[in-house]
Coordinates of C-alpha atoms in Angstrom, one line a residue:
M571 CA 0.0 0.0 0.0
R572 CA 1.3 3.4 -1.0
R573 CA 1.6 6.0 1.8
P574 CA 0.3 9.5 1.1
S575 CA 2.9 12.2 0.7
P576 CA 3.6 14.1 4.0
L577 CA 3.0 17.3 2.0
A578 CA -0.4 16.2 0.8
R579 CA -3.2 17.6 2.9
P580 CA -7.0 17.7 2.5
L581 CA -8.5 20.7 0.8
A582 CA -10.8 21.3 3.7
E583 CA -7.8 22.3 5.8
F584 CA -7.3 25.3 3.6
L585 CA -10.9 26.4 3.4
D586 CA -10.9 28.6 6.5
V587 CA -7.4 30.0 5.7
C588 CA -8.6 31.1 2.2
L589 CA -12.0 32.4 3.2
S590 CA -11.0 34.0 6.6
P591 CA -10.5 37.6 5.4
S592 CA -13.8 37.8 3.6
L593 CA -15.7 35.9 6.3
A594 CA -14.2 38.1 9.0
A595 CA -15.4 41.2 7.2
Q596 CA -19.0 39.7 7.5
G597 CA -18.5 38.9 11.2
F598 CA -18.0 35.2 10.8
A599 CA -15.0 33.7 12.7
T600 CA -15.0 30.7 10.4
S601 CA -17.0 29.2 7.6
D602 CA -18.7 26.7 9.8
I603 CA -22.1 28.4 10.2
I604 CA -22.3 28.9 6.5
M605 CA -21.3 25.3 5.7
A606 CA -23.4 23.8 8.5
W607 CA -26.5 26.0 8.1
A608 CA -28.7 23.2 6.9
D609 CA -27.6 21.0 9.9
I610 CA -28.2 23.9 12.3
V611 CA -31.6 25.0 11.2
G612 CA -32.8 22.0 9.2
E613 CA -33.2 21.4 5.5
R614 CA -36.6 23.1 5.2
L615 CA -35.4 26.4 6.7
A616 CA -32.1 26.2 4.9
A617 CA -33.9 26.0 1.6
F618 CA -35.4 29.5 2.1
T619 CA -32.8 31.2 4.2
Q620 CA -29.1 32.0 4.2
P621 CA -26.9 33.6 6.9
L622 CA -25.4 36.9 5.6
K623 CA -23.3 38.2 8.5
I624 CA -22.9 38.4 12.3
E625 CA -22.9 41.9 13.7
W626 CA -20.9 42.1 17.0
K627 CA -21.3 45.0 19.4
R628 CA -18.2 47.1 19.8
K629 CA -16.5 46.7 23.2
A630 CA -16.2 49.7 25.3
P631 CA -12.5 50.9 25.6
H632 CA -12.5 50.3 29.4
A633 CA -14.2 46.9 29.2
D634 CA -12.5 43.8 30.5
P635 CA -10.6 42.1 27.6
E636 CA -11.2 38.7 29.1
A637 CA -15.0 39.1 29.4
R638 CA -17.2 37.2 26.9
P639 CA -18.6 39.6 24.3
E640 CA -22.2 40.6 24.2
P641 CA -24.5 38.4 22.1
A642 CA -24.4 39.4 18.4
T643 CA -27.0 39.9 15.8
L644 CA -27.3 37.3 13.1
V645 CA -28.4 38.8 9.8
V646 CA -30.3 36.2 7.6
R647 CA -31.5 36.6 4.1
V648 CA -34.9 35.1 3.7
E649 CA -37.3 34.8 0.8
S650 CA -40.3 37.1 1.2
A651 CA -42.9 34.3 1.2
F652 CA -41.1 32.6 4.1
A653 CA -40.2 35.7 6.2
L654 CA -43.2 35.6 8.5
E655 CA -42.6 31.9 9.3
L656 CA -38.9 32.6 10.1
Q657 CA -39.9 35.5 12.3
H658 CA -42.0 33.2 14.4
M659 CA -39.2 30.6 14.4
A660 CA -36.4 33.1 15.3
P661 CA -36.1 32.0 19.0
M662 CA -35.7 28.4 17.9
V663 CA -33.1 29.4 15.3
I664 CA -31.2 31.5 17.9
D665 CA -31.3 28.5 20.3
R666 CA -30.0 26.1 17.6
V667 CA -27.1 28.4 16.6
N668 CA -26.1 29.0 20.2
T669 CA -26.3 25.2 20.9
Y670 CA -24.1 24.6 17.8
Y671 CA -21.5 27.0 19.1
G672 CA -21.8 25.9 22.7
W673 CA -22.4 29.4 24.2
R674 CA -24.8 32.3 23.8
C675 CA -23.2 34.1 20.9
I676 CA -26.4 35.2 19.1
G677 CA -28.9 37.4 20.9
K678 CA -31.3 38.3 18.0
I679 CA -31.9 37.8 14.3
V680 CA -32.5 40.5 11.7
L681 CA -34.2 39.4 8.5
K682 CA -33.3 40.8 5.1
Q683 CA -35.8 39.8 2.4
G684 CA -34.4 38.8 -0.9
P685 CA -33.7 35.8 -3.1
V686 CA -31.7 33.0 -1.6
R687 CA -29.0 31.4 -3.7
R688 CA -29.7 27.7 -4.1
I689 CA -27.4 25.0 -5.2
E690 CA -29.3 22.6 -7.3
P691 CA -28.1 19.0 -6.9
K692 CA -26.9 17.7 -10.2
K693 CA -28.9 14.8 -11.7
P694 CA -26.8 11.7 -12.5
P695 CA -26.5 11.1 -16.2
A696 CA -28.9 8.5 -17.6
P697 CA -27.2 5.1 -17.9
P698 CA -26.5 3.9 -21.5
I699 CA -29.2 1.7 -22.9
S700 CA -28.4 -1.7 -24.4
P701 CA -28.7 -2.3 -28.2
A702 CA -31.7 -4.5 -27.6
D703 CA -33.5 -1.8 -25.7
R704 CA -32.5 0.8 -28.4
A705 CA -34.0 -1.5 -31.0
K706 CA -37.3 -1.8 -29.1
V707 CA -37.6 2.0 -29.0
A708 CA -36.8 2.3 -32.7
S709 CA -39.4 -0.4 -33.6
A710 CA -42.0 1.3 -31.4
I711 CA -41.6 4.7 -33.3
G712 CA -40.9 3.2 -36.7
G713 CA -44.3 4.1 -38.1
I714 CA -44.1 7.8 -37.2
E715 CA -43.3 10.0 -40.2
E716 CA -43.1 13.5 -38.7
D717 CA -39.5 14.0 -37.8
R718 CA -40.0 16.3 -34.7
L719 CA -42.6 14.0 -33.2
K720 CA -40.4 10.9 -34.0
D721 CA -37.4 12.6 -32.3
A722 CA -39.4 13.5 -29.2
L723 CA -40.8 10.0 -28.9
D724 CA -37.4 8.5 -29.4
R725 CA -36.0 10.7 -26.5
L726 CA -39.0 9.7 -24.3
G727 CA -38.6 6.1 -25.1
Q728 CA -34.9 6.1 -24.2
A729 CA -35.6 8.0 -21.0
I730 CA -38.3 5.4 -20.0
V731 CA -36.1 2.4 -20.9
S732 CA -33.0 3.9 -19.0
S733 CA -35.1 4.8 -15.9
G734 CA -36.4 1.2 -15.9
S735 CA -32.8 -0.1 -15.9
R736 CA -32.0 2.2 -12.9
T737 CA -34.8 0.7 -10.8
K738 CA -33.9 -2.9 -11.7
A739 CA -30.4 -2.5 -10.3

């Protein structure tokens, strides 16, 4: 068995290093709240919301440097149709974020309405169909004379045959 090079390191180790300056400008200490947002608030909330920044209160010049900071404000982008529901769920979201971090770091949530960037999962490509299945589709559409209709039915037939092969496996 070949050993990995001592210089090779997982890409995830570099994520916070690369993103730290831009995340710090938005009040995030690390990328973990952004990356774990769906785990923190649940898939349903994460589909319509996105954390934008954490606004920390400024410390007074004479404040104890060892004291824990005042709870911050989490700014969340939310789609307008979902804003009222998130407003009612805000105490639960605050509790979940604070539980995730292990201390009371968030005191309130401010909602900013707007479109939420979604990452659509990529569909796996259709598996290739066998020559026998291809021949079945071709024979089924053989009597069709109109080219556009024949092409559409050919694509439909191939999709049906390939989806059937997916469920058989």
